[in-house]
Amino acid sequence: MVSRQAVLRVGDQVQLDGRQHTVVGLSGTMVRLADEAGRASLVLLSHLLSAEDFELIGQREGAPVVAPFALLDTVPPQEAEKAAAWERHLLELDSGGRTGAGQRPEYDPALHTLEERIAAKAAELRSLGWAVSTRTVERMRARYRDQGVWGLVDHRKTRLSSPTGRADERVVAAVAEVLAGQVDESTGTRGRVRRRVETLLAERHGAGVVPSKSAF
């Protein structure tokens, strides 16, 4: 088993809740996961690392990550189509070929440098009405290399589920910490957990973060 202190990266394989998942995104203290069926979820990092059955199965070695196709179901159809279009253009940029057509000389790696091919692709996309620059193409190419087609998606428009809903992640982290710290204690009440969480939040973040009793 790999140490829980290992740094998670996009593309890593982890075990959680009896299932294997792929890390498909990292944002602050939140981790985006996709299981083998392509079901996506959003988990607090501290929650993930403290889970009893958590295990880091393997870490990628720099190879492109191909995210499960079902993940595209979490974005609007228009965004999924745009990500797929980006993928076709980027594959052509790197190989010089286009699906269903012959090789295009302006993208032939034997004839042009990578910088020249990127400039040509940016110009082509602008001619199609895309608001892109060479820097945009470089950024999208890097994201595709790191995350596969999932990296081409505008994640502001994803609809990933979260087991904690819209709860403040600082509150979720405090609840997880308090629960983990009383595993060896006798069964307690919800009120005791709430009081300990409130105390912990007040010490670390001030009274403004403590939720009301109904919100808790």
Tab-separated table of N, CA and C in Angstrom, residues 41-171:
chain	number	residue	atom	x	y	z
A	41	SER	N	-17.825	11.889	-9.043
A	41	SER	CA	-18.160	12.401	-7.719
A	41	SER	C	-17.105	13.394	-7.279
A	42	LEU	N	-17.453	14.186	-6.263
A	42	LEU	CA	-16.555	15.207	-5.728
A	42	LEU	C	-16.351	14.910	-4.252
A	43	VAL	N	-15.093	14.759	-3.829
A	43	VAL	CA	-14.787	14.344	-2.457
A	43	VAL	C	-13.770	15.288	-1.840
A	44	LEU	N	-13.958	15.602	-0.576
A	44	LEU	CA	-12.995	16.419	0.162
A	44	LEU	C	-11.714	15.609	0.334
A	45	LEU	N	-10.555	16.205	0.044
A	45	LEU	CA	-9.285	15.488	0.106
A	45	LEU	C	-9.055	14.855	1.471
A	46	SER	N	-9.295	15.604	2.537
A	46	SER	CA	-9.068	15.059	3.877
A	46	SER	C	-9.990	13.877	4.152
A	47	HIS	N	-11.191	13.941	3.605
A	47	HIS	CA	-12.149	12.855	3.763
A	47	HIS	C	-11.651	11.622	3.037
A	48	LEU	N	-11.133	11.828	1.827
A	48	LEU	CA	-10.620	10.726	1.015
A	48	LEU	C	-9.456	10.030	1.713
A	49	LEU	N	-8.482	10.823	2.184
A	49	LEU	CA	-7.281	10.255	2.781
A	49	LEU	C	-7.542	9.582	4.127
A	50	SER	N	-8.620	9.990	4.810
A	50	SER	CA	-8.902	9.399	6.121
A	50	SER	C	-9.837	8.195	6.030
A	51	ALA	N	-10.352	7.892	4.841
A	51	ALA	CA	-11.250	6.746	4.680
A	51	ALA	C	-10.505	5.453	4.991
A	52	GLU	N	-11.158	4.542	5.702
A	52	GLU	CA	-10.498	3.321	6.148
A	52	GLU	C	-9.975	2.484	4.991
A	53	ASP	N	-10.737	2.419	3.894
A	53	ASP	CA	-10.320	1.545	2.788
A	53	ASP	C	-9.598	2.294	1.679
A	54	PHE	N	-9.208	3.576	1.939
A	54	PHE	CA	-8.497	4.313	0.901
A	54	PHE	C	-7.152	3.667	0.615
A	55	GLU	N	-6.841	3.546	-0.673
A	55	GLU	CA	-5.533	3.032	-1.070
A	55	GLU	C	-5.145	3.658	-2.405
A	56	LEU	N	-3.926	4.143	-2.485
A	56	LEU	CA	-3.399	4.674	-3.735
A	56	LEU	C	-2.833	3.496	-4.506
A	57	ILE	N	-3.555	3.064	-5.531
A	57	ILE	CA	-3.192	1.847	-6.252
A	57	ILE	C	-2.005	2.068	-7.171
A	58	GLY	N	-1.997	3.188	-7.869
A	58	GLY	CA	-0.898	3.453	-8.781
A	58	GLY	C	-0.907	4.884	-9.252
A	59	GLN	N	0.257	5.378	-9.638
A	59	GLN	CA	0.396	6.731	-10.134
A	59	GLN	C	0.873	6.692	-11.572
A	60	ARG	N	0.343	7.583	-12.370
A	60	ARG	CA	0.698	7.604	-13.787
A	60	ARG	C	2.143	8.062	-13.964
A	61	GLU	N	2.712	7.701	-15.087
A	61	GLU	CA	4.107	8.042	-15.379
A	61	GLU	C	4.212	9.046	-16.520
A	62	GLY	N	3.331	10.012	-16.559
A	62	GLY	CA	3.420	11.064	-17.568
A	62	GLY	C	2.674	10.779	-18.849
A	63	ALA	N	2.079	9.599	-18.955
A	63	ALA	CA	1.332	9.278	-20.173
A	63	ALA	C	-0.005	10.006	-20.166
A	64	PRO	N	-0.566	10.316	-21.353
A	64	PRO	CA	-1.862	10.977	-21.410
A	64	PRO	C	-2.917	10.141	-20.694
A	65	VAL	N	-3.809	10.803	-20.030
A	65	VAL	CA	-4.874	10.118	-19.315
A	65	VAL	C	-6.143	10.193	-20.129
A	66	VAL	N	-6.730	9.059	-20.429
A	66	VAL	CA	-7.986	9.039	-21.172
A	66	VAL	C	-9.099	8.848	-20.163
A	67	ALA	N	-9.860	9.886	-19.922
A	67	ALA	CA	-10.926	9.806	-18.927
A	67	ALA	C	-12.080	8.969	-19.464
A	68	PRO	N	-12.819	8.260	-18.585
A	68	PRO	CA	-13.958	7.472	-19.031
A	68	PRO	C	-14.929	8.334	-19.816
A	69	PHE	N	-15.416	7.804	-20.936
A	69	PHE	CA	-16.283	8.591	-21.805
A	69	PHE	C	-17.543	9.055	-21.079
A	70	ALA	N	-18.017	8.240	-20.122
A	70	ALA	CA	-19.252	8.595	-19.414
A	70	ALA	C	-19.131	9.911	-18.668
A	71	LEU	N	-17.898	10.367	-18.382
A	71	LEU	CA	-17.730	11.641	-17.695
A	71	LEU	C	-18.308	12.785	-18.518
A	72	LEU	N	-18.332	12.639	-19.836
A	72	LEU	CA	-18.862	13.708	-20.678
A	72	LEU	C	-20.359	13.889	-20.463
A	73	ASP	N	-20.996	12.896	-19.806
A	73	ASP	CA	-22.418	13.046	-19.486
A	73	ASP	C	-22.631	14.093	-18.402
A	74	THR	N	-21.555	14.510	-17.733
A	74	THR	CA	-21.690	15.488	-16.655
A	74	THR	C	-21.589	16.921	-17.161
A	75	VAL	N	-21.471	17.130	-18.456
A	75	VAL	CA	-21.407	18.475	-19.022
A	75	VAL	C	-22.503	18.617	-20.073
A	76	PRO	N	-22.936	19.833	-20.356
A	76	PRO	CA	-23.946	20.042	-21.385
A	76	PRO	C	-23.466	19.492	-22.731
A	77	PRO	N	-24.373	18.978	-23.572
A	77	PRO	CA	-24.000	18.394	-24.862
A	77	PRO	C	-23.110	19.303	-25.705
A	78	GLN	N	-23.389	20.597	-25.709
A	78	GLN	CA	-22.589	21.527	-26.506
A	78	GLN	C	-21.139	21.564	-26.044
A	79	GLU	N	-20.929	21.502	-24.721
A	79	GLU	CA	-19.573	21.508	-24.196
A	79	GLU	C	-18.856	20.199	-24.499
A	80	ALA	N	-19.586	19.083	-24.430
A	80	ALA	CA	-18.988	17.790	-24.750
A	80	ALA	C	-18.561	17.745	-26.213
A	81	GLU	N	-19.395	18.299	-27.090
A	81	GLU	CA	-19.067	18.333	-28.521
A	81	GLU	C	-17.840	19.202	-28.768
A	82	LYS	N	-17.739	20.311	-28.036
A	82	LYS	CA	-16.589	21.193	-28.214
A	82	LYS	C	-15.308	20.503	-27.760
A	83	ALA	N	-15.393	19.752	-26.644
A	83	ALA	CA	-14.219	19.020	-26.156
A	83	ALA	C	-13.783	17.973	-27.177
A	84	ALA	N	-14.761	17.291	-27.784
A	84	ALA	CA	-14.442	16.280	-28.794
A	84	ALA	C	-13.807	16.930	-30.027
A	85	ALA	N	-14.287	18.128	-30.379
A	85	ALA	CA	-13.711	18.840	-31.523
A	85	ALA	C	-12.265	19.238	-31.236
A	86	TRP	N	-12.024	19.727	-30.011
A	86	TRP	CA	-10.664	20.070	-29.621
A	86	TRP	C	-9.753	18.848	-29.732
A	87	GLU	N	-10.268	17.709	-29.292
A	87	GLU	CA	-9.458	16.485	-29.347
A	87	GLU	C	-9.060	16.164	-30.789
A	88	ARG	N	-10.001	16.259	-31.718
A	88	ARG	CA	-9.688	15.969	-33.125
A	88	ARG	C	-8.614	16.906	-33.652
A	89	HIS	N	-8.734	18.183	-33.320
A	89	HIS	CA	-7.756	19.164	-33.803
A	89	HIS	C	-6.374	18.923	-33.192
A	90	LEU	N	-6.335	18.576	-31.908
A	90	LEU	CA	-5.053	18.355	-31.245
A	90	LEU	C	-4.366	17.090	-31.742
A	91	LEU	N	-5.144	16.060	-32.014
A	91	LEU	CA	-4.564	14.839	-32.572
A	91	LEU	C	-3.974	15.112	-33.950
A	92	GLU	N	-4.678	15.925	-34.737
A	92	GLU	CA	-4.160	16.286	-36.052
A	92	GLU	C	-2.883	17.108	-35.919
A	93	LEU	N	-2.866	18.009	-34.951
A	93	LEU	CA	-1.700	18.850	-34.721
A	93	LEU	C	-0.452	18.019	-34.446
A	94	ASP	N	-0.614	16.944	-33.664
A	94	ASP	CA	0.535	16.137	-33.281
A	94	ASP	C	0.915	15.069	-34.306
A	95	SER	N	-0.062	14.598	-35.085
A	95	SER	CA	0.224	13.498	-36.014
A	95	SER	C	0.239	13.903	-37.480
A	96	GLY	N	-0.405	15.027	-37.786
A	96	GLY	CA	-0.487	15.455	-39.181
A	96	GLY	C	-1.621	14.805	-39.931
A	97	GLY	N	-2.307	13.873	-39.299
A	97	GLY	CA	-3.416	13.185	-39.966
A	97	GLY	C	-4.750	13.632	-39.428
A	98	ARG	N	-5.796	13.374	-40.138
A	98	ARG	CA	-7.155	13.701	-39.716
A	98	ARG	C	-8.020	12.486	-39.959
A	99	THR	N	-8.859	12.125	-39.030
A	99	THR	CA	-9.701	10.947	-39.159
A	99	THR	C	-10.527	11.022	-40.431
A	100	GLY	N	-10.444	9.982	-41.238
A	100	GLY	CA	-11.239	9.924	-42.456
A	100	GLY	C	-10.651	10.723	-43.595
A	101	ALA	N	-9.459	11.257	-43.451
A	101	ALA	CA	-8.849	12.067	-44.520
A	101	ALA	C	-7.348	11.834	-44.511
A	102	GLY	N	-6.683	12.280	-45.554
A	102	GLY	CA	-5.248	12.105	-45.641
A	102	GLY	C	-4.499	13.109	-44.790
A	103	GLN	N	-3.200	12.936	-44.751
A	103	GLN	CA	-2.362	13.826	-43.957
A	103	GLN	C	-2.315	15.217	-44.576
A	104	ARG	N	-2.356	16.226	-43.731
A	104	ARG	CA	-2.308	17.604	-44.195
A	104	ARG	C	-0.877	18.120	-44.016
A	105	PRO	N	-0.266	18.611	-45.081
A	105	PRO	CA	1.145	19.019	-45.038
A	105	PRO	C	1.472	20.025	-43.947
A	106	GLU	N	0.553	20.962	-43.659
A	106	GLU	CA	0.860	21.990	-42.664
A	106	GLU	C	1.000	21.432	-41.250
A	107	TYR	N	0.548	20.176	-41.042
A	107	TYR	CA	0.665	19.558	-39.720
A	107	TYR	C	1.592	18.346	-39.726
A	108	ASP	N	2.344	18.186	-40.797
A	108	ASP	CA	3.266	17.059	-40.904
A	108	ASP	C	4.491	17.327	-40.022
A	109	PRO	N	4.706	16.508	-38.971
A	109	PRO	CA	5.864	16.721	-38.082
A	109	PRO	C	7.206	16.642	-38.805
A	110	ALA	N	7.221	15.973	-39.962
A	110	ALA	CA	8.475	15.851	-40.705
A	110	ALA	C	8.804	17.126	-41.468
A	111	LEU	N	7.807	17.976	-41.660
A	111	LEU	CA	8.006	19.202	-42.441
A	111	LEU	C	8.004	20.467	-41.600
A	112	HIS	N	7.340	20.429	-40.445
A	112	HIS	CA	7.177	21.644	-39.643
A	112	HIS	C	7.486	21.377	-38.172
A	113	THR	N	8.027	22.371	-37.509
A	113	THR	CA	8.285	22.280	-36.077
A	113	THR	C	6.961	22.332	-35.320
A	114	LEU	N	7.015	21.983	-34.053
A	114	LEU	CA	5.814	22.037	-33.228
A	114	LEU	C	5.276	23.460	-33.177
A	115	GLU	N	6.137	24.447	-33.029
A	115	GLU	CA	5.699	25.849	-32.962
A	115	GLU	C	4.973	26.251	-34.245
A	116	GLU	N	5.484	25.799	-35.386
A	116	GLU	CA	4.846	26.128	-36.664
A	116	GLU	C	3.481	25.458	-36.777
A	117	ARG	N	3.378	24.240	-36.310
A	117	ARG	CA	2.102	23.521	-36.382
A	117	ARG	C	1.068	24.137	-35.439
A	118	ILE	N	1.530	24.575	-34.272
A	118	ILE	CA	0.614	25.241	-33.338
A	118	ILE	C	0.097	26.546	-33.935
A	119	ALA	N	0.988	27.308	-34.548
A	119	ALA	CA	0.576	28.570	-35.172
A	119	ALA	C	-0.418	28.315	-36.290
A	120	ALA	N	-0.181	27.256	-37.076
A	120	ALA	CA	-1.094	26.920	-38.170
A	120	ALA	C	-2.457	26.504	-37.639
A	121	LYS	N	-2.463	25.744	-36.557
A	121	LYS	CA	-3.735	25.299	-35.987
A	121	LYS	C	-4.507	26.471	-35.399
A	122	ALA	N	-3.817	27.392	-34.725
A	122	ALA	CA	-4.492	28.568	-34.175
A	122	ALA	C	-5.118	29.389	-35.300
A	123	ALA	N	-4.381	29.553	-36.404
A	123	ALA	CA	-4.908	30.308	-37.543
A	123	ALA	C	-6.128	29.604	-38.140
A	124	GLU	N	-6.064	28.285	-38.248
A	124	GLU	CA	-7.196	27.529	-38.798
A	124	GLU	C	-8.433	27.675	-37.915
A	125	LEU	N	-8.240	27.553	-36.606
A	125	LEU	CA	-9.376	27.661	-35.694
A	125	LEU	C	-9.989	29.050	-35.716
A	126	ARG	N	-9.146	30.071	-35.852
A	126	ARG	CA	-9.689	31.437	-35.956
A	126	ARG	C	-10.512	31.589	-37.236
A	127	SER	N	-10.076	30.934	-38.310
A	127	SER	CA	-10.824	31.010	-39.570
A	127	SER	C	-12.184	30.325	-39.449
A	128	LEU	N	-12.303	29.421	-38.464
A	128	LEU	CA	-13.571	28.728	-38.217
A	128	LEU	C	-14.445	29.485	-37.219
A	129	GLY	N	-13.940	30.629	-36.745
A	129	GLY	CA	-14.715	31.440	-35.817
A	129	GLY	C	-14.402	31.218	-34.353
A	130	TRP	N	-13.355	30.453	-34.056
A	130	TRP	CA	-12.968	30.230	-32.665
A	130	TRP	C	-12.099	31.383	-32.193
A	131	ALA	N	-12.341	31.853	-30.986
A	131	ALA	CA	-11.528	32.935	-30.413
A	131	ALA	C	-10.342	32.315	-29.687
A	132	VAL	N	-9.297	31.969	-30.443
A	132	VAL	CA	-8.135	31.312	-29.856
A	132	VAL	C	-6.845	31.982	-30.316
A	133	SER	N	-5.798	31.768	-29.550
A	133	SER	CA	-4.460	32.233	-29.893
A	133	SER	C	-3.525	31.026	-29.864
A	134	THR	N	-2.271	31.234	-30.220
A	134	THR	CA	-1.320	30.128	-30.127
A	134	THR	C	-1.183	29.680	-28.684
A	135	ARG	N	-1.265	30.628	-27.749
A	135	ARG	CA	-1.170	30.284	-26.320
A	135	ARG	C	-2.342	29.389	-25.919
A	136	THR	N	-3.533	29.667	-26.463
A	136	THR	CA	-4.698	28.839	-26.153
A	136	THR	C	-4.467	27.403	-26.622
A	137	VAL	N	-3.939	27.262	-27.836
A	137	VAL	CA	-3.688	25.928	-28.383
A	137	VAL	C	-2.644	25.208	-27.537
A	138	GLU	N	-1.598	25.907	-27.121
A	138	GLU	CA	-0.565	25.301	-26.277
A	138	GLU	C	-1.161	24.826	-24.956
A	139	ARG	N	-2.003	25.664	-24.355
A	139	ARG	CA	-2.608	25.314	-23.069
A	139	ARG	C	-3.517	24.090	-23.199
A	140	MET	N	-4.334	24.063	-24.245
A	140	MET	CA	-5.245	22.939	-24.446
A	140	MET	C	-4.477	21.661	-24.770
A	141	ARG	N	-3.396	21.795	-25.492
A	141	ARG	CA	-2.561	20.623	-25.802
A	141	ARG	C	-1.969	20.045	-24.524
A	142	ALA	N	-1.516	20.915	-23.611
A	142	ALA	CA	-0.951	20.465	-22.339
A	142	ALA	C	-2.025	19.801	-21.476
A	143	ARG	N	-3.208	20.363	-21.471
A	143	ARG	CA	-4.295	19.782	-20.685
A	143	ARG	C	-4.709	18.424	-21.230
A	144	TYR	N	-4.709	18.289	-22.553
A	144	TYR	CA	-5.054	17.010	-23.155
A	144	TYR	C	-3.992	15.966	-22.834
A	145	ARG	N	-2.738	16.372	-22.844
A	145	ARG	CA	-1.644	15.458	-22.514
A	145	ARG	C	-1.751	14.976	-21.071
A	146	ASP	N	-2.184	15.859	-20.163
A	146	ASP	CA	-2.247	15.517	-18.743
A	146	ASP	C	-3.528	14.800	-18.339
A	147	GLN	N	-4.658	15.149	-18.982
A	147	GLN	CA	-5.946	14.653	-18.509
A	147	GLN	C	-6.801	13.970	-19.568
A	148	GLY	N	-6.322	13.907	-20.803
A	148	GLY	CA	-7.156	13.341	-21.845
A	148	GLY	C	-8.280	14.299	-22.220
A	149	VAL	N	-9.336	13.769	-22.833
A	149	VAL	CA	-10.426	14.629	-23.296
A	149	VAL	C	-11.099	15.365	-22.144
A	150	TRP	N	-11.042	14.780	-20.927
A	150	TRP	CA	-11.645	15.445	-19.762
A	150	TRP	C	-10.980	16.785	-19.487
A	151	GLY	N	-9.703	16.920	-19.842
A	151	GLY	CA	-9.002	18.177	-19.630
A	151	GLY	C	-9.428	19.263	-20.591
A	152	LEU	N	-10.170	18.899	-21.640
A	152	LEU	CA	-10.619	19.870	-22.635
A	152	LEU	C	-11.985	20.440	-22.299
A	153	VAL	N	-12.560	19.952	-21.213
A	153	VAL	CA	-13.894	20.382	-20.800
A	153	VAL	C	-13.804	21.622	-19.924
A	154	ASP	N	-14.756	22.543	-20.090
A	154	ASP	CA	-14.859	23.702	-19.205
A	154	ASP	C	-15.522	23.221	-17.922
A	155	HIS	N	-14.720	23.007	-16.863
A	155	HIS	CA	-15.240	22.396	-15.644
A	155	HIS	C	-16.166	23.306	-14.849
A	156	ARG	N	-16.269	24.554	-15.248
A	156	ARG	CA	-17.252	25.431	-14.605
A	156	ARG	C	-18.660	25.004	-14.974
A	157	LYS	N	-18.767	24.180	-16.014
A	157	LYS	CA	-20.085	23.775	-16.503
A	157	LYS	C	-20.364	22.302	-16.251
A	158	THR	N	-19.519	21.649	-15.442
A	158	THR	CA	-19.773	20.254	-15.120
A	158	THR	C	-20.847	20.157	-14.058
A	159	ARG	N	-21.447	18.975	-13.984
A	159	ARG	CA	-22.507	18.748	-13.016
A	159	ARG	C	-22.140	17.544	-12.155
A	160	LEU	N	-21.004	17.619	-11.480
A	160	LEU	CA	-20.572	16.516	-10.642
A	160	LEU	C	-21.334	16.512	-9.331
A	161	SER	N	-21.631	15.302	-8.841
A	161	SER	CA	-22.357	15.192	-7.578
A	161	SER	C	-21.394	15.322	-6.420
A	162	SER	N	-21.897	15.783	-5.307
A	162	SER	CA	-21.077	15.897	-4.108
A	162	SER	C	-21.823	15.284	-2.941
A	163	PRO	N	-21.203	14.370	-2.188
A	163	PRO	CA	-21.885	13.738	-1.057
A	163	PRO	C	-22.217	14.718	0.051
A	164	THR	N	-21.631	15.911	0.033
A	164	THR	CA	-21.906	16.899	1.079
A	164	THR	C	-22.657	18.112	0.537
A	165	GLY	N	-23.184	18.007	-0.692
A	165	GLY	CA	-23.970	19.092	-1.252
A	165	GLY	C	-23.208	20.399	-1.322
A	166	ARG	N	-23.841	21.480	-0.844
A	166	ARG	CA	-23.230	22.802	-0.894
A	166	ARG	C	-22.591	23.206	0.436
A	167	ALA	N	-22.396	22.244	1.302
A	167	ALA	CA	-21.834	22.551	2.619
A	167	ALA	C	-20.444	23.152	2.494
A	168	ASP	N	-20.143	24.106	3.383
A	168	ASP	CA	-18.813	24.720	3.442
A	168	ASP	C	-17.788	23.614	3.673
A	169	GLU	N	-16.773	23.532	2.801
A	169	GLU	CA	-15.800	22.449	2.921
A	169	GLU	C	-15.023	22.500	4.231
A	170	ARG	N	-14.930	23.690	4.845
A	170	ARG	CA	-14.258	23.782	6.145
A	170	ARG	C	-15.080	23.072	7.216
A	171	VAL	N	-16.407	23.160	7.095
A	171	VAL	CA	-17.289	22.469	8.038
A	171	VAL	C	-17.198	20.966	7.827
